[in-house]
Amino acid sequence: SGYNSSINPNVAASFSGAAFRFGHVTIHPMVRRLDENWNDHPEYPSDFLHKAFFSPWRIVDEGGVDPLIRGLIGNFAKLGDGMVDELREKLFKLQNNIGFDLSSINIHRARDHGLRLYNDWLVFCGFDAVKS
C-alpha cells in the first residue's frame, strides 16, 4: 500500500538473462496486416519479420499503423518448434550483410551474466537432472 525501503526492487539476473527471454519463441515469422474487417489486407499483404525491421517508412507508405495493430491483436502467439529462422538467421539482416542469431545472443547473455546451467535449476527446483 506504499513505498517500503526495505524491499529490494532489483530484477534477478536469472530472470532478466534467461526466463524473460521465453517470449522470443512465441514470435511469428510473419508480420500480419489486417483490414477493417479483420481479413488479410488486400493492398498490403503480410511480410517476413526481417523485412519489417528498421522499415518505419512502411508504416507511412503502406496503410498506417492500424493494419499492424489489428495484425498483432488478431494473431495468436506461436506455439512449439522453438525460435523461428527469422530471428535465428535474419535478425537485423536489412542493416547488415549477415543476420544475427537471437538464440546465440540469448545464450551469450546468460554466460556473460554467469547464470547457472539448466540442470542446476532443475535440481534447485526439486527435479532430477537431465542425463541425456
Coordinates of C-alpha atoms in Angstrom, one line a residue, residues 19-131:
A19 CA 13.4 -16.5 -18.1
F20 CA 12.4 -13.2 -19.5
R21 CA 13.6 -14.3 -23.0
F22 CA 10.9 -17.0 -23.2
G23 CA 8.8 -14.6 -25.3
H24 CA 11.3 -14.9 -28.2
V25 CA 10.0 -18.4 -29.0
T26 CA 6.4 -17.1 -29.3
I27 CA 7.2 -14.7 -32.1
H28 CA 5.7 -15.4 -35.6
P29 CA 7.9 -15.3 -38.6
M30 CA 5.4 -13.1 -40.4
V31 CA 4.1 -9.6 -39.7
R32 CA 0.4 -9.7 -40.4
R33 CA -1.6 -6.7 -41.6
L34 CA -5.4 -6.9 -41.4
D35 CA -8.0 -4.7 -43.0
E36 CA -11.0 -3.1 -41.2
N37 CA -12.9 -6.4 -41.4
W38 CA -10.0 -8.4 -39.8
N39 CA -9.1 -10.1 -43.0
D40 CA -5.7 -10.2 -44.6
H41 CA -5.1 -6.7 -46.1
P42 CA -5.7 -6.8 -49.8
E43 CA -3.2 -4.0 -50.6
Y44 CA -0.5 -4.6 -48.0
P45 CA 0.0 -8.3 -47.5
S46 CA 1.8 -9.9 -44.6
D47 CA 5.5 -10.0 -44.9
F48 CA 8.5 -11.7 -43.3
L49 CA 9.6 -10.3 -39.9
H50 CA 13.1 -9.4 -41.1
K51 CA 11.8 -7.1 -43.8
A52 CA 9.9 -5.1 -41.1
F53 CA 12.9 -4.3 -39.0
F54 CA 14.2 -0.8 -39.5
S55 CA 11.5 0.0 -42.1
P56 CA 9.4 2.7 -40.5
W57 CA 8.6 4.2 -43.9
R58 CA 6.4 1.1 -44.5
I59 CA 4.0 2.3 -41.8
V60 CA 3.6 5.7 -43.5
D61 CA 3.5 4.4 -47.1
E62 CA 1.6 1.1 -46.5
G63 CA -1.6 1.8 -44.8
G64 CA -0.6 3.3 -41.5
V65 CA -0.3 1.7 -38.1
D66 CA -3.9 0.4 -37.9
P67 CA -3.4 -2.7 -40.1
L68 CA -0.3 -3.6 -38.0
I69 CA -2.2 -3.2 -34.7
R70 CA -5.0 -5.3 -36.0
G71 CA -2.5 -7.9 -37.1
L72 CA -0.9 -8.1 -33.6
I73 CA -4.3 -8.3 -31.9
G74 CA -5.8 -10.8 -34.3
N75 CA -2.8 -13.2 -34.3
F76 CA -2.1 -15.7 -31.5
A77 CA 1.3 -16.3 -30.1
K78 CA 3.3 -19.0 -31.9
L79 CA 3.4 -22.3 -30.1
G80 CA 6.1 -25.0 -30.3
D81 CA 9.0 -25.6 -32.7
G82 CA 11.3 -23.1 -30.9
M83 CA 12.6 -19.9 -32.3
V84 CA 11.8 -19.1 -36.0
D85 CA 14.5 -18.7 -38.6
E86 CA 13.6 -15.0 -39.0
L87 CA 15.1 -14.5 -35.5
R88 CA 17.8 -17.1 -35.7
E89 CA 19.3 -16.3 -39.1
K90 CA 17.9 -13.0 -40.3
L91 CA 17.7 -10.7 -37.2
F92 CA 18.6 -7.1 -38.4
K93 CA 19.6 -8.5 -41.8
L94 CA 18.4 -5.4 -43.7
Q95 CA 21.0 -3.3 -41.8
N96 CA 23.8 -5.9 -42.1
N97 CA 25.1 -8.3 -44.7
I98 CA 24.7 -11.2 -42.4
G99 CA 21.7 -11.5 -40.0
F100 CA 22.2 -12.0 -36.3
D101 CA 21.1 -15.1 -34.3
L102 CA 18.9 -14.2 -31.4
S103 CA 19.3 -17.7 -29.9
S104 CA 23.1 -17.2 -29.8
I105 CA 22.7 -13.7 -28.3
N106 CA 20.5 -15.1 -25.6
I107 CA 23.0 -17.9 -24.7
H108 CA 25.9 -15.4 -24.7
R109 CA 23.9 -13.0 -22.5
A110 CA 23.3 -15.8 -20.0
R111 CA 27.0 -16.7 -20.0
D112 CA 28.0 -13.1 -19.5
H113 CA 25.7 -12.8 -16.5
G114 CA 27.1 -16.1 -15.0
L115 CA 23.7 -17.8 -15.0
R116 CA 23.5 -21.3 -13.6
L117 CA 23.1 -24.2 -16.0
Y118 CA 19.7 -25.8 -16.8
N119 CA 20.5 -28.9 -14.8
D120 CA 21.4 -26.8 -11.8
W121 CA 18.0 -25.1 -12.0
L122 CA 16.2 -28.4 -12.3
V123 CA 17.9 -29.7 -9.1
F124 CA 17.3 -26.4 -7.3
C125 CA 13.5 -26.7 -8.2
G126 CA 13.4 -30.3 -6.9
F127 CA 13.6 -32.2 -10.2
D128 CA 16.0 -34.8 -11.4
A129 CA 18.9 -33.6 -13.6
V130 CA 18.7 -34.4 -17.3
K131 CA 21.2 -37.2 -18.1

